[in-house]
Tab-separated table of C-alpha atoms in Angstrom:
chain	number	residue	atom	x	y	z
A	40	MET	CA	-93.826	32.342	-11.995
A	41	ALA	CA	-92.241	28.419	-11.200
A	42	GLN	CA	-91.293	27.929	-7.909
A	43	PHE	CA	-88.166	28.009	-7.132
A	44	THR	CA	-85.757	25.573	-5.275
A	45	TYR	CA	-81.870	24.398	-4.796
A	46	SER	CA	-82.476	21.251	-6.823
A	47	ARG	CA	-83.600	23.824	-10.324
A	48	LEU	CA	-80.456	26.110	-9.184
A	49	SER	CA	-78.181	23.265	-9.277
A	50	HIS	CA	-79.593	21.970	-12.486
A	51	LEU	CA	-79.513	24.909	-14.061
A	52	LEU	CA	-76.360	25.751	-13.697
A	53	ARG	CA	-74.629	22.427	-14.920
A	54	LEU	CA	-76.256	23.823	-17.988
A	55	SER	CA	-72.872	25.749	-19.241
A	56	GLY	CA	-72.720	28.544	-22.189
A	57	GLU	CA	-75.966	29.334	-21.479
A	58	LYS	CA	-77.287	32.231	-20.002
A	59	THR	CA	-80.672	31.044	-18.328
A	60	ARG	CA	-82.990	33.306	-16.522
A	61	VAL	CA	-84.931	31.983	-13.948
A	62	LEU	CA	-87.470	34.391	-11.969
A	63	ARG	CA	-87.523	34.955	-7.851
A	64	THR	CA	-89.492	36.697	-6.664
A	65	GLY	CA	-90.208	39.016	-9.451
A	66	THR	CA	-86.019	39.502	-9.902
A	67	ASP	CA	-84.682	37.683	-12.079
A	68	LEU	CA	-80.441	35.121	-11.253
A	69	ASN	CA	-78.421	37.358	-14.141
A	70	HIS	CA	-75.308	35.640	-14.790
A	71	GLY	CA	-72.921	37.440	-12.376
A	72	ALA	CA	-75.095	35.822	-9.417
A	73	THR	CA	-74.232	32.356	-11.438
A	74	SER	CA	-70.413	33.771	-11.341
A	75	CYS	CA	-70.112	34.340	-8.379
A	76	VAL	CA	-71.135	30.477	-7.265
A	77	VAL	CA	-68.575	28.411	-9.688
A	78	VAL	CA	-65.893	30.853	-8.261
A	79	LYS	CA	-67.118	30.160	-4.879
A	80	ARG	CA	-67.059	26.362	-5.922
A	81	CYS	CA	-63.609	26.946	-7.486
A	82	GLN	CA	-62.855	28.532	-4.026
A	83	ARG	CA	-63.658	25.670	-1.724
A	84	SER	CA	-62.353	23.255	-4.552
A	85	VAL	CA	-58.380	24.835	-3.081
A	86	ASP	CA	-59.449	24.631	0.316
A	87	SER	CA	-60.305	21.455	-0.161
A	88	LYS	CA	-56.842	21.052	-1.097
A	89	ALA	CA	-54.695	23.270	0.555
A	90	LEU	CA	-56.551	21.449	3.869
A	91	GLN	CA	-55.365	17.972	2.023
A	92	GLU	CA	-52.165	19.145	2.388
A	93	ARG	CA	-52.131	19.771	5.056
A	94	GLN	CA	-53.532	16.581	7.324
A	95	ARG	CA	-50.755	14.761	4.817
A	96	GLN	CA	-47.391	16.743	5.931
A	97	GLN	CA	-49.555	16.333	10.018
A	98	MET	CA	-49.007	12.711	8.916
A	99	ALA	CA	-45.321	12.841	7.445
A	100	ARG	CA	-44.531	14.934	10.818
A	101	GLY	CA	-47.101	11.923	13.861
A	102	LEU	CA	-44.031	8.586	11.554
A	103	PRO	CA	-41.636	7.478	13.435
A	104	LYS	CA	-38.600	8.260	11.960
A	105	GLN	CA	-36.357	5.086	10.671
A	106	LYS	CA	-33.361	4.299	12.818
A	107	PRO	CA	-31.333	1.280	11.807
A	108	ILE	CA	-31.105	-2.153	14.568
A	109	THR	CA	-27.294	-1.209	15.878
A	110	GLY	CA	-25.003	-3.765	14.308
A	111	VAL	CA	-27.406	-4.447	11.274
A	112	LYS	CA	-26.316	-3.474	7.856
A	113	GLN	CA	-28.927	-4.475	5.181
A	114	VAL	CA	-31.990	-5.947	6.054
A	115	ILE	CA	-33.765	-8.174	2.930
A	116	VAL	CA	-37.552	-8.752	3.576
A	117	VAL	CA	-39.515	-11.781	2.691
A	118	ALA	CA	-42.494	-10.961	1.279
A	119	SER	CA	-45.331	-12.176	0.071
A	120	GLY	CA	-48.703	-11.026	-1.151
A	121	LYS	CA	-51.072	-13.994	0.558
A	122	GLY	CA	-49.699	-17.635	2.733
A	123	GLY	CA	-49.036	-20.750	0.968
A	124	VAL	CA	-46.455	-20.068	-1.803
A	125	GLY	CA	-43.169	-20.528	0.878
A	126	LYS	CA	-42.061	-17.687	1.903
A	127	SER	CA	-40.904	-18.683	5.154
A	128	THR	CA	-39.066	-22.011	3.869
A	129	THR	CA	-37.393	-19.541	1.854
A	130	ALA	CA	-36.719	-17.199	3.977
A	131	VAL	CA	-34.452	-19.652	6.588
A	132	ASN	CA	-33.099	-22.129	2.865
A	133	LEU	CA	-32.253	-17.830	1.233
A	134	ALA	CA	-30.946	-17.017	5.261
A	135	LEU	CA	-28.607	-19.924	4.720
A	136	GLY	CA	-27.767	-19.805	1.240
A	137	LEU	CA	-25.941	-16.746	2.018
A	138	MET	CA	-24.212	-17.926	3.839
A	139	ALA	CA	-22.956	-21.057	2.265
A	140	ASN	CA	-22.662	-18.962	-0.884
A	141	ASP	CA	-20.189	-16.649	1.473
A	142	ARG	CA	-18.895	-18.285	4.947
A	143	SER	CA	-16.818	-14.016	6.054
A	144	LYS	CA	-20.958	-12.532	6.178
A	145	SER	CA	-22.633	-12.613	8.963
A	146	VAL	CA	-26.514	-13.538	8.796
A	147	GLY	CA	-29.608	-13.031	11.393
A	148	LEU	CA	-33.366	-14.735	10.699
A	149	LEU	CA	-36.318	-12.573	12.145
A	150	ASP	CA	-39.333	-13.486	12.577
A	151	ALA	CA	-42.058	-11.119	11.450
A	152	ASP	CA	-45.101	-13.453	11.311
A	153	VAL	CA	-46.306	-12.401	14.883
A	154	TYR	CA	-49.633	-14.809	14.480
A	155	GLY	CA	-47.706	-17.581	13.187
A	156	PRO	CA	-44.147	-17.784	13.098
A	157	SER	CA	-43.036	-20.755	11.596
A	158	VAL	CA	-39.348	-20.439	12.315
A	159	PRO	CA	-38.605	-22.335	15.737
A	160	LYS	CA	-40.232	-25.222	13.549
A	161	LEU	CA	-38.392	-24.727	10.510
A	162	MET	CA	-34.878	-23.962	11.834
A	163	ASN	CA	-35.895	-26.891	15.473
A	164	LEU	CA	-35.191	-24.144	17.884
A	165	ARG	CA	-37.349	-23.548	20.727
A	166	GLY	CA	-37.118	-22.155	24.687
A	167	ASN	CA	-37.157	-18.708	25.832
A	168	PRO	CA	-33.615	-16.289	25.230
A	169	GLU	CA	-31.443	-15.612	27.570
A	170	LEU	CA	-30.742	-11.698	28.686
A	171	SER	CA	-27.270	-10.054	28.115
A	172	ASP	CA	-26.388	-7.242	30.693
A	173	HIS	CA	-27.933	-4.766	28.571
A	174	ASN	CA	-31.411	-6.194	29.199
A	175	LEU	CA	-32.090	-7.551	25.546
A	176	MET	CA	-32.976	-10.999	23.831
A	177	ILE	CA	-30.596	-13.248	22.658
A	178	PRO	CA	-31.426	-14.723	19.753
A	179	LEU	CA	-31.541	-18.469	19.329
A	180	THR	CA	-29.111	-20.313	17.366
A	181	ASN	CA	-28.699	-23.030	14.855
A	182	TYR	CA	-26.134	-23.870	11.653
A	183	GLY	CA	-24.787	-20.940	12.777
A	184	LEU	CA	-27.653	-18.919	11.785
A	185	PRO	CA	-28.708	-17.096	15.391
A	186	CYS	CA	-32.965	-16.030	15.316
A	187	MET	CA	-34.809	-14.873	16.738
A	188	SER	CA	-39.362	-15.532	16.467
A	189	MET	CA	-42.642	-14.669	18.563
A	190	GLY	CA	-42.592	-18.305	19.203
A	191	PHE	CA	-39.337	-18.359	21.730
A	192	LEU	CA	-41.494	-16.263	23.373
A	193	VAL	CA	-45.087	-18.236	23.924
A	194	GLU	CA	-46.037	-21.664	24.205
A	195	ASP	CA	-45.928	-23.975	21.049
A	196	VAL	CA	-49.899	-24.278	20.593
A	197	ALA	CA	-51.077	-20.907	22.542
A	198	PRO	CA	-53.640	-18.679	20.452
A	199	ILE	CA	-51.511	-15.160	19.496
A	200	VAL	CA	-55.038	-13.048	20.122
A	201	TRP	CA	-54.237	-9.331	20.312
A	202	ARG	CA	-54.892	-6.680	18.504
A	203	GLY	CA	-53.307	-3.987	16.283
A	204	LEU	CA	-51.420	-2.069	19.013
A	205	MET	CA	-50.181	-4.678	21.399
A	206	VAL	CA	-48.929	-6.466	17.833
A	207	MET	CA	-46.248	-2.683	16.780
A	208	SER	CA	-45.342	-2.640	20.388
A	209	ALA	CA	-44.409	-6.999	20.291
A	210	ILE	CA	-42.169	-5.666	16.755
A	211	GLU	CA	-41.201	-3.261	18.355
A	212	LYS	CA	-39.291	-6.036	20.950
A	213	LEU	CA	-38.205	-7.828	18.066
A	214	LEU	CA	-36.815	-4.931	15.774
A	215	ARG	CA	-35.091	-3.234	18.654
A	216	GLN	CA	-34.580	-5.937	21.707
A	217	VAL	CA	-33.226	-7.522	20.676
A	218	ASP	CA	-29.353	-8.162	20.558
A	219	TRP	CA	-27.418	-9.590	16.946
A	220	GLY	CA	-24.480	-8.915	17.576
A	221	SER	CA	-22.736	-7.530	14.175
A	222	LEU	CA	-24.469	-8.833	11.305
A	223	ASP	CA	-23.869	-8.294	7.257
A	224	TYR	CA	-26.949	-9.551	6.087
A	225	LEU	CA	-30.939	-9.313	8.594
A	226	VAL	CA	-32.779	-11.418	6.828
A	227	VAL	CA	-36.437	-10.621	7.461
A	228	ASP	CA	-40.053	-13.358	7.536
A	229	MET	CA	-42.698	-11.233	7.174
A	230	PRO	CA	-45.983	-12.436	7.251
A	231	PRO	CA	-48.057	-12.804	4.595
A	232	GLY	CA	-50.389	-9.529	3.015
A	233	THR	CA	-49.744	-5.767	3.269
A	234	GLY	CA	-51.221	-5.222	6.613
A	235	ASP	CA	-49.668	-3.213	9.710
A	236	VAL	CA	-47.161	-5.110	9.680
A	237	GLN	CA	-45.592	-4.478	6.717
A	238	LEU	CA	-45.769	-0.919	6.906
A	239	SER	CA	-44.623	-1.008	11.210
A	240	ILE	CA	-41.494	-2.696	9.630
A	241	THR	CA	-40.630	-0.097	6.375
A	242	GLN	CA	-41.446	2.068	8.439
A	243	ASN	CA	-39.271	1.523	11.505
A	244	ILE	CA	-35.788	0.881	9.287
A	245	PRO	CA	-34.215	1.107	6.665
A	246	ILE	CA	-34.148	-1.482	4.254
A	247	ALA	CA	-32.031	-2.931	1.415
A	248	GLY	CA	-34.717	-3.700	-0.305
A	249	ALA	CA	-37.276	-6.279	-0.372
A	250	VAL	CA	-37.950	-10.733	-2.091
A	251	ILE	CA	-41.413	-11.539	-3.362
A	252	VAL	CA	-42.088	-15.285	-2.795
A	253	SER	CA	-45.108	-16.453	-5.207
A	254	THR	CA	-46.225	-19.519	-6.854
A	255	PRO	CA	-46.877	-19.061	-10.836
A	256	GLN	CA	-50.475	-20.046	-9.937
A	257	ASP	CA	-52.617	-16.590	-11.006
A	258	ILE	CA	-54.563	-16.338	-8.038
A	259	ALA	CA	-51.204	-15.773	-5.635
A	260	LEU	CA	-49.528	-13.319	-8.242
A	261	LEU	CA	-52.167	-11.232	-8.187
A	262	ASP	CA	-51.520	-10.903	-4.158
A	263	ALA	CA	-47.664	-11.297	-4.994
A	264	ARG	CA	-48.481	-7.690	-7.354
A	265	ARG	CA	-50.089	-6.477	-4.542
A	266	GLY	CA	-47.020	-6.601	-2.575
A	267	ALA	CA	-44.755	-5.921	-4.392
A	268	GLU	CA	-46.810	-2.174	-5.434
A	269	MET	CA	-46.752	-1.974	-1.458
A	270	PHE	CA	-43.059	-1.718	-0.959
A	271	LYS	CA	-42.693	1.164	-4.073
A	272	LYS	CA	-44.805	3.064	-2.284
A	273	VAL	CA	-42.959	3.182	1.112
A	274	ASN	CA	-39.785	3.285	-1.493
A	275	VAL	CA	-38.310	0.344	-0.767
A	276	PRO	CA	-36.329	-1.393	-3.320
A	277	VAL	CA	-37.673	-5.001	-4.820
A	278	LEU	CA	-34.682	-6.220	-5.209
A	279	GLY	CA	-36.758	-9.105	-7.201
A	280	LEU	CA	-39.130	-12.040	-7.249
A	281	VAL	CA	-38.545	-15.641	-6.341
A	282	GLN	CA	-40.931	-18.410	-7.970
A	283	ASN	CA	-41.122	-21.332	-5.884
A	284	MET	CA	-42.741	-24.515	-6.501
A	285	SER	CA	-42.211	-23.767	-10.182
A	286	VAL	CA	-42.710	-27.382	-11.357
A	287	PHE	CA	-42.389	-31.017	-9.874
A	288	GLN	CA	-40.361	-34.157	-11.012
A	289	CYS	CA	-41.611	-36.793	-11.011
A	290	PRO	CA	-39.298	-38.806	-9.251
A	291	LYS	CA	-39.557	-42.224	-10.662
A	292	CYS	CA	-39.747	-41.674	-14.188
A	293	ASN	CA	-38.541	-38.075	-13.899
A	294	HIS	CA	-41.399	-36.142	-15.325
A	295	GLN	CA	-41.952	-32.854	-15.438
A	296	THR	CA	-44.955	-31.189	-14.158
A	297	HIS	CA	-46.035	-27.834	-14.064
A	298	ILE	CA	-48.870	-28.315	-11.439
A	299	PHE	CA	-49.099	-24.558	-10.598
A	300	GLY	CA	-48.657	-22.991	-13.975
A	301	SER	CA	-45.937	-22.612	-15.479
A	302	ASP	CA	-43.561	-19.513	-15.274
A	303	GLY	CA	-46.208	-16.813	-14.249
A	304	ALA	CA	-43.746	-15.068	-11.425
A	305	ARG	CA	-41.127	-14.255	-14.339
A	306	GLN	CA	-44.105	-12.718	-16.553
A	307	LEU	CA	-45.163	-10.851	-13.402
A	308	ALA	CA	-41.346	-9.757	-13.111
A	309	ASN	CA	-41.166	-8.402	-16.438
A	310	THR	CA	-44.569	-6.886	-15.819
A	311	LEU	CA	-43.191	-5.500	-12.677
A	312	GLY	CA	-39.657	-4.514	-14.707
A	313	VAL	CA	-38.713	-6.111	-11.724
A	314	THR	CA	-35.220	-9.411	-11.073
A	315	PHE	CA	-36.270	-12.235	-11.833
A	316	LEU	CA	-34.862	-14.113	-9.435
A	317	GLY	CA	-34.811	-18.079	-9.492
A	318	ASP	CA	-36.945	-21.067	-9.746
A	319	VAL	CA	-37.969	-23.510	-6.711
A	320	PRO	CA	-38.964	-26.484	-7.614
A	321	LEU	CA	-41.413	-28.196	-5.861
A	322	HIS	CA	-39.542	-31.318	-4.443
A	323	LEU	CA	-40.463	-33.494	-1.955
A	324	ASN	CA	-36.727	-33.453	-0.113
A	325	ILE	CA	-37.463	-28.930	0.146
A	326	ARG	CA	-40.703	-30.525	2.502
A	327	GLU	CA	-38.841	-32.977	4.703
A	328	THR	CA	-36.131	-31.827	5.711
A	329	SER	CA	-38.364	-28.558	6.412
A	330	ASP	CA	-40.708	-31.117	9.022
A	331	ARG	CA	-37.979	-32.490	10.049
A	332	GLY	CA	-35.877	-28.764	10.985
A	333	GLN	CA	-33.428	-29.235	8.831
A	334	PRO	CA	-33.561	-27.026	6.168
A	335	VAL	CA	-31.785	-28.104	2.720
A	336	VAL	CA	-29.722	-26.031	2.376
A	337	VAL	CA	-28.048	-27.793	5.450
A	338	SER	CA	-29.160	-31.183	5.726
A	339	SER	CA	-28.447	-32.033	2.031
A	340	PRO	CA	-26.405	-29.212	0.457
A	341	ASP	CA	-25.588	-31.440	-3.166
A	342	SER	CA	-28.914	-31.646	-4.140
A	343	PRO	CA	-30.047	-29.591	-6.681
A	344	GLU	CA	-32.456	-28.492	-4.957
A	345	ALA	CA	-30.414	-26.410	-2.041
A	346	GLU	CA	-28.722	-25.533	-5.764
A	347	ALA	CA	-31.109	-23.219	-6.550
A	348	TYR	CA	-31.721	-21.639	-2.972
A	349	ARG	CA	-27.971	-20.805	-2.667
A	350	LYS	CA	-29.341	-19.303	-6.947
A	351	VAL	CA	-30.957	-17.584	-4.879
A	352	ALA	CA	-29.178	-16.053	-2.461
A	353	SER	CA	-26.559	-14.852	-4.924
A	354	ALA	CA	-28.695	-13.125	-6.737
A	355	VAL	CA	-29.938	-11.110	-3.520
A	356	VAL	CA	-26.360	-10.059	-3.549
A	357	GLN	CA	-26.138	-8.592	-6.713
A	358	ARG	CA	-29.329	-7.014	-6.155
A	359	LEU	CA	-27.593	-4.558	-3.082
A	360	GLN	CA	-24.575	-4.829	-4.736
A	361	GLU	CA	-26.768	-3.031	-7.676
A	362	SER	CA	-28.797	-0.892	-5.836
A	363	SER	CA	-25.991	0.777	-3.534
A	364	SER	CA	-23.721	1.713	-6.630
């Protein structure tokens, strides 16, 4: 008599369509027993799906409910899949471009990059924010643009060595404990990647749309695609892609060189089915004005570089109007 084992039973049950007889202590494992095992497996599968659905519903109940920021009409997040693509510079000049295109609009800028805040340097702002009568932080302002950043609350060279819960608490304070007054647009400079901060912000406040910044380089486009897909998963409209550092023009001979590749972000926008918002060149003027804390949109308003940012701002407003209609 053959020895009966669990592994052999599993092997026999996998042989579909065959009525295999297995001897066990003088009795047969008939087709009815096989059917019983299959039914039990199906039942376990149904129970597992029901358990997953209950867990999903419980997690949904545990998520914070989205609550608008007091006084803010529309929130625009500027994001990138990776660092080093000029996201913060784009966010600053986008905010200033929105103001330059329509002086009747009020705009604010929130630096949500807790670990590496760039807005204080880019906007030439430093110092601690004062508190209002309602114990809310009053944003620091330069060039008519109110700004809030974790960089205003810590020393310039002090590393922020925080775990996730502390970062989430800081983000909550930056979202809820700032007196923005009345704003038409709040531009949020997001940290790079697709982590806790991005999820926390998208779950806490309603967002009108996301602007994805990337260079034309293939490695940057891979991460930009991940960023765009993340916003789609959390039901945030992707307003479009900005192709930063698109081309370098020699200041002496005016020869143009596509250092990071050509039209990669435009092609990615077509692949994702989103709008291509525009090109921003790789130009010395952008780098120098940013380092001085004098963004190119306000320090060189007639330059082609400033015009590029204003065109991006116009495209963003158009997309906001289209998505709201």
